[in-house]
Coordinates of C-alpha atoms and ligand atoms in Angstrom, one line a residue:
X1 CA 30.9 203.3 75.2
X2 CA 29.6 200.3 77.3
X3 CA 31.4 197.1 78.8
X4 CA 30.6 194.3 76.8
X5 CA 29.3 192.1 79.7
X6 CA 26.6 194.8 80.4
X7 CA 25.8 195.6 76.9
X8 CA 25.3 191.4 76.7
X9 CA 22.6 191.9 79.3
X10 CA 22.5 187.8 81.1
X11 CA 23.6 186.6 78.0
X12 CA 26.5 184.3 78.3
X13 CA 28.5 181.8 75.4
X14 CA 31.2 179.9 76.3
X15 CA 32.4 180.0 72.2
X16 CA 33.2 183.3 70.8
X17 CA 34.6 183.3 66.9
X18 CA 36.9 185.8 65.4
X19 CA 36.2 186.5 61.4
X20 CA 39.0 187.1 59.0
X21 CA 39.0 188.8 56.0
X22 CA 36.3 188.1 53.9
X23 CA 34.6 185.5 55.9
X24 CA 31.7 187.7 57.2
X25 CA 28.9 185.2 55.5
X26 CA 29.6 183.2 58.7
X27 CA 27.6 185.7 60.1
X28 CA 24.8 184.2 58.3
X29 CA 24.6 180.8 60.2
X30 CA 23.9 182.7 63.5
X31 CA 20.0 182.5 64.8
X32 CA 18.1 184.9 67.3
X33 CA 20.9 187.6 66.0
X34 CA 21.7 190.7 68.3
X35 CA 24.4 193.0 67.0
X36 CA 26.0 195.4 68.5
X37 CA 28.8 197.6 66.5
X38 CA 32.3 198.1 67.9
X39 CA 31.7 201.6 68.2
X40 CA 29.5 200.8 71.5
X41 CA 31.8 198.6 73.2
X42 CA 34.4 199.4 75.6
X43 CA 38.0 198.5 74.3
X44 CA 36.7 196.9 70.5
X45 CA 38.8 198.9 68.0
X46 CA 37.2 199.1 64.5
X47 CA 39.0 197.2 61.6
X48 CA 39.8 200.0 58.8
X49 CA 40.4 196.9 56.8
X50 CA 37.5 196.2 53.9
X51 CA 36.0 192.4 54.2
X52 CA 35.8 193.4 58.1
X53 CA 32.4 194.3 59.9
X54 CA 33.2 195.8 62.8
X55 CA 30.4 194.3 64.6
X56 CA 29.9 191.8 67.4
X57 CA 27.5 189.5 67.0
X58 CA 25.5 187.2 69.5
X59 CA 23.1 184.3 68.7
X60 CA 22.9 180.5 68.5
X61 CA 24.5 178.4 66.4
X62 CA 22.0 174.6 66.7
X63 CA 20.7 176.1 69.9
X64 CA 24.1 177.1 71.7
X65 CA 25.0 180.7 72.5
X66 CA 27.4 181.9 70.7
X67 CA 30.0 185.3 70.0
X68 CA 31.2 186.6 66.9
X69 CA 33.6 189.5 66.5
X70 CA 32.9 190.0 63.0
X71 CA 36.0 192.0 62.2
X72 CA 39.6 191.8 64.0
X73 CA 41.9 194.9 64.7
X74 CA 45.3 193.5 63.0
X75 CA 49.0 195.2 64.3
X76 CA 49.7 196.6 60.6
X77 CA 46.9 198.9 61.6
X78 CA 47.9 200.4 64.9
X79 CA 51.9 199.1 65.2
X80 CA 50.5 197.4 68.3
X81 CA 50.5 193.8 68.7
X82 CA 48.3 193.7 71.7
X83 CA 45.6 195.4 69.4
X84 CA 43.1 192.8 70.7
X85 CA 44.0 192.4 74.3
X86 CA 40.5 194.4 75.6
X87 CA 37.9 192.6 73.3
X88 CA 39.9 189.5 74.2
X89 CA 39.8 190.4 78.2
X90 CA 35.8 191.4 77.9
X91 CA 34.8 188.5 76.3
X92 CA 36.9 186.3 79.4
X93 CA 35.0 188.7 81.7
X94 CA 31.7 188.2 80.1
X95 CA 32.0 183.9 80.1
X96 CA 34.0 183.0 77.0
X97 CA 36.2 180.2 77.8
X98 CA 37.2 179.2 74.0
X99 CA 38.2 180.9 71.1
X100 CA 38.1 180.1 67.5
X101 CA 40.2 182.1 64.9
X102 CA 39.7 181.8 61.8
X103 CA 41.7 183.9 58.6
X104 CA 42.4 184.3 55.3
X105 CA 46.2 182.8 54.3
X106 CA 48.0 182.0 51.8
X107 CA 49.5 178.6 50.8
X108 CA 52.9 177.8 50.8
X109 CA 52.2 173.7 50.3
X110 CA 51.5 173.4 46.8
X111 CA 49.3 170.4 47.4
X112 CA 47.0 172.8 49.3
X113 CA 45.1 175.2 46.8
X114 CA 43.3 178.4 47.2
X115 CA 39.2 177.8 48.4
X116 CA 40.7 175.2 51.2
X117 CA 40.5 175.0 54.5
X118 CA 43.8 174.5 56.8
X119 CA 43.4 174.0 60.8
X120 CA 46.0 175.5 62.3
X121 CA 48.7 173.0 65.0
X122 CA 51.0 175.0 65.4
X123 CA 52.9 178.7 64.6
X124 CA 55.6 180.5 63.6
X125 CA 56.3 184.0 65.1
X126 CA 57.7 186.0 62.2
X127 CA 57.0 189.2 62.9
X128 CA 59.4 190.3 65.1
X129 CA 57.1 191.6 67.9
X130 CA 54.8 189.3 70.4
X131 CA 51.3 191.3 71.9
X132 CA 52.7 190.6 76.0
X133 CA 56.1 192.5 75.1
X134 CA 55.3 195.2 78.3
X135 CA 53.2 193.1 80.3
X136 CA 54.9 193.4 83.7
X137 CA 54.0 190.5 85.6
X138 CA 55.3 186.8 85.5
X139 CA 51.9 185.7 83.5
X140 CA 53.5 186.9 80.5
X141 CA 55.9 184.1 80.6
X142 CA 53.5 182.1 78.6
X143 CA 54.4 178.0 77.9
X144 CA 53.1 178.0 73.6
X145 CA 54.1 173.8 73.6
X146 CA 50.1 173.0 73.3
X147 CA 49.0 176.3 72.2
X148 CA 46.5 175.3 69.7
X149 CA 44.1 173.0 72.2
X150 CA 44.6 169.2 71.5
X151 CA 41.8 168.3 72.6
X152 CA 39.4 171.2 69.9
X153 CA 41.8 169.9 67.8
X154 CA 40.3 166.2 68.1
X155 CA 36.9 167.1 68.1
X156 CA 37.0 169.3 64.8
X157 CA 38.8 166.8 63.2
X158 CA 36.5 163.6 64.3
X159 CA 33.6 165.8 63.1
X160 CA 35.1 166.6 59.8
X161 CA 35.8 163.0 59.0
X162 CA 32.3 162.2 60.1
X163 CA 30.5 165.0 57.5
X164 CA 32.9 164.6 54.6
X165 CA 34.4 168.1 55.0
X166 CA 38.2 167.6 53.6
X167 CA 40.6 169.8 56.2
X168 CA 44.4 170.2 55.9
X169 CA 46.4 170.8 58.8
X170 CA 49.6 172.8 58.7
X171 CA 51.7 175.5 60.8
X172 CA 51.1 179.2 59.9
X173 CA 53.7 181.3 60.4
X174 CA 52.5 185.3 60.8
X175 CA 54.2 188.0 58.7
X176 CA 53.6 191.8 60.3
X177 CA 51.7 192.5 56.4
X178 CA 50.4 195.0 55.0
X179 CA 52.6 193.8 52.5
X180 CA 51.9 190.8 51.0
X181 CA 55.1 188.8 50.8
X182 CA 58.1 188.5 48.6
X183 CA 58.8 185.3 46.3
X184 CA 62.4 184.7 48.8
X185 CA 60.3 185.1 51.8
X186 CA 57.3 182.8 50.7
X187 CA 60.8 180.3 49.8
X188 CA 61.8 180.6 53.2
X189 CA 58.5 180.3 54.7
X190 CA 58.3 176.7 52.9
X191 CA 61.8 175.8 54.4
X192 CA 61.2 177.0 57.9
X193 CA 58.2 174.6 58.1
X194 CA 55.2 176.7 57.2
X195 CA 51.9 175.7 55.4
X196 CA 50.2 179.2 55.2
X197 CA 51.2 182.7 55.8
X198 CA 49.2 185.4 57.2
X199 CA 48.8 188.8 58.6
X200 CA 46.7 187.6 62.3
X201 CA 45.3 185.3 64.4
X202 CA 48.9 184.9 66.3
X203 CA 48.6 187.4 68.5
X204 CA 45.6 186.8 69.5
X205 CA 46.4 183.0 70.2
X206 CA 49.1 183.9 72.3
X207 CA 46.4 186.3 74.5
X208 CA 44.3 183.5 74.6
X209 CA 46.4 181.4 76.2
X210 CA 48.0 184.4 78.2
X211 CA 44.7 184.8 79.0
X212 CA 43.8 180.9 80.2
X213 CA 41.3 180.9 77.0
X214 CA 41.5 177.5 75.0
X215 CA 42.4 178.7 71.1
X216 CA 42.0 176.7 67.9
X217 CA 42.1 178.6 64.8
X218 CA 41.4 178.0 61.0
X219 CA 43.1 179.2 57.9
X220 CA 40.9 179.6 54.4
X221 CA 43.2 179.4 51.5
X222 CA 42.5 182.1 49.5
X223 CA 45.6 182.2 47.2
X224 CA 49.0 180.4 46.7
X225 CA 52.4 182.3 48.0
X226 CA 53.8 185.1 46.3
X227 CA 55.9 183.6 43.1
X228 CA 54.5 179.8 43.2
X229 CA 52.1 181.0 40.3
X230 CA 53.4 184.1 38.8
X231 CA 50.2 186.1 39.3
X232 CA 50.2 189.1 41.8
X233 CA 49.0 189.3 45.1
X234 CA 46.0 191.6 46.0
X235 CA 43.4 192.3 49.0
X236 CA 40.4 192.1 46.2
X237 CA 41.3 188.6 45.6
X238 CA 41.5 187.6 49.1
X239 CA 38.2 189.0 49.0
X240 CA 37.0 187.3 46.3
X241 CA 38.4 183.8 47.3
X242 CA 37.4 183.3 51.0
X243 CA 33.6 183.4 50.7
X244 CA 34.9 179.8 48.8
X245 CA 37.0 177.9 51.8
X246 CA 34.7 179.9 54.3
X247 CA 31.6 177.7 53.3
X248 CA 33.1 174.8 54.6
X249 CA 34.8 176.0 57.6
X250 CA 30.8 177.2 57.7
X251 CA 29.7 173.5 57.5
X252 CA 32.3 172.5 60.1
X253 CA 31.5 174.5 62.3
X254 CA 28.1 174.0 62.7
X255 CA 28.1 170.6 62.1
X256 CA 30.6 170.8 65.9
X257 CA 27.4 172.9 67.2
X258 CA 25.4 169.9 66.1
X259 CA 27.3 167.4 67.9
X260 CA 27.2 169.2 70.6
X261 CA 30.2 172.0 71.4
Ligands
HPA1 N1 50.0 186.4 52.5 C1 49.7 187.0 53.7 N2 48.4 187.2 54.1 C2 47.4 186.7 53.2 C3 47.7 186.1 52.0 C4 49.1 185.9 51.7 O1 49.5 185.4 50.6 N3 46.6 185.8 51.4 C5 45.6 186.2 52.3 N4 46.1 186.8 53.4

């Protein structure tokens, strides 16, 4: 096992990219590739979870470094919320300054179908547990009012209007999974404010910011909530679906590469 930093030998990005469920082909885009699996690095828990590598990747995206995690530890796995706390802390250690999360959701908004793309504004906490319960010092008391950076916010959304690329925007609220949910919950999900539900990316966002990382994070539709269609729910279809809505978060972000992240 080797600290990240070292294993990264001079290399240094100042964007590093988690990959949900499905969305490996991301991967893809990358140039000058170096991989590196999480069994070498210090801290990296593998994902038991199928659709999820378990490999970091670093490269360029239009000639800018760049990290991927290719595969996220989730809490459902381990019962612990701060499950990504050390590949979050090494990549801060190593030069990362921003994060972008991207997942695989469900949609609650009925006018936003499976194979799109939502950018997350905001969240709802629905699990019951937060990753800094146990942290002892004052940092923990972390402000969430502009957790999702306004300003990444901006510039994915300029650069989407400027390519074409249609994005929704919505609140996600985070369910502990690995269930998917009921019909009642997805009904209350809808009433409490939420676009799309999900089983990540909220715990890392609030170690991001616990962390002084900027976050913005992306959902890719890969199915409509539990009872708005009848059908049941399943892992195989997330599968199945994301490849869809992760080509054009795909095009997004490398068209904000282009422009010059
Ligand atoms: N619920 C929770 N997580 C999900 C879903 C869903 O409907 N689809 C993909 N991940």
């Amino acid at each position: 096992m080797t600290k990240l930093k070292s294993v990264l030998d001079g290399f240094v990005a100042e964007t590093a990219l988690v990959l949900g469920s499905g969305l490996g082909s991301l991967v893809e885009r990358i140039e000058n590739q170096q991989r590196y699996s999480y069994e070498e690095l210090d801290g990296f828990l593998m994902s038991g979870v199928s659709g999820h590598a378990g490999e970091l990747v670093a490269g360029t995206i239009a000639g800018t470094n760049v990290l991927i995690l290719s595969g996220r530890a989730h809490y459902y796995e381990h019962g612990d919320a701060a499950a990504m706390r050390a590949p979050l802390e090494a990549l801060k250690t190593a030069g990362v300054k921003r994060l972008i999360l991207t997942n695989s959701a469900g949609s609650v908004n009925k006018d936003m179908a499976p194979g799109s793309v939502m950018q997350i504004k905001d969240h709802i906490n629905f699990s019951g547990t937060n990753p800094l319960i146990g942290e002892p010092s004052d940092d923990r008391f972390v402000g969430m009012t502009s957790a999702y950076d306004k300003q990444l916010r901006k510039t994915f959304r300029r650069i989407a209007e400027q390519n074409d690329i249609e994005i929704h925007r919505g609140v996600y609220m985070w369910f502990s999974g690995p269930t998917f949910e009921t019909p009642a919950e997805i009904k209350m999900a809808k009433r409490m404010g939420a676009d799309a539900v999900g089983m990540s990316t909220v715990p890392e966002v609030i170690l991001a910011r616990f962390l002084g990382l900027d976050a913005a994070a992306f959902s890719v539709i890969t199915n409509f909530g539990a009872g708005m269609t009848g059908d049941e729910l399943s892992h195989t279809e997330t599968k199945e679906m994301a490849p869809k809505g992760g080509e054009v978060l795909g095009r997004l972000i490398e068209a904000t590469f282009k422009a010059g992240f």
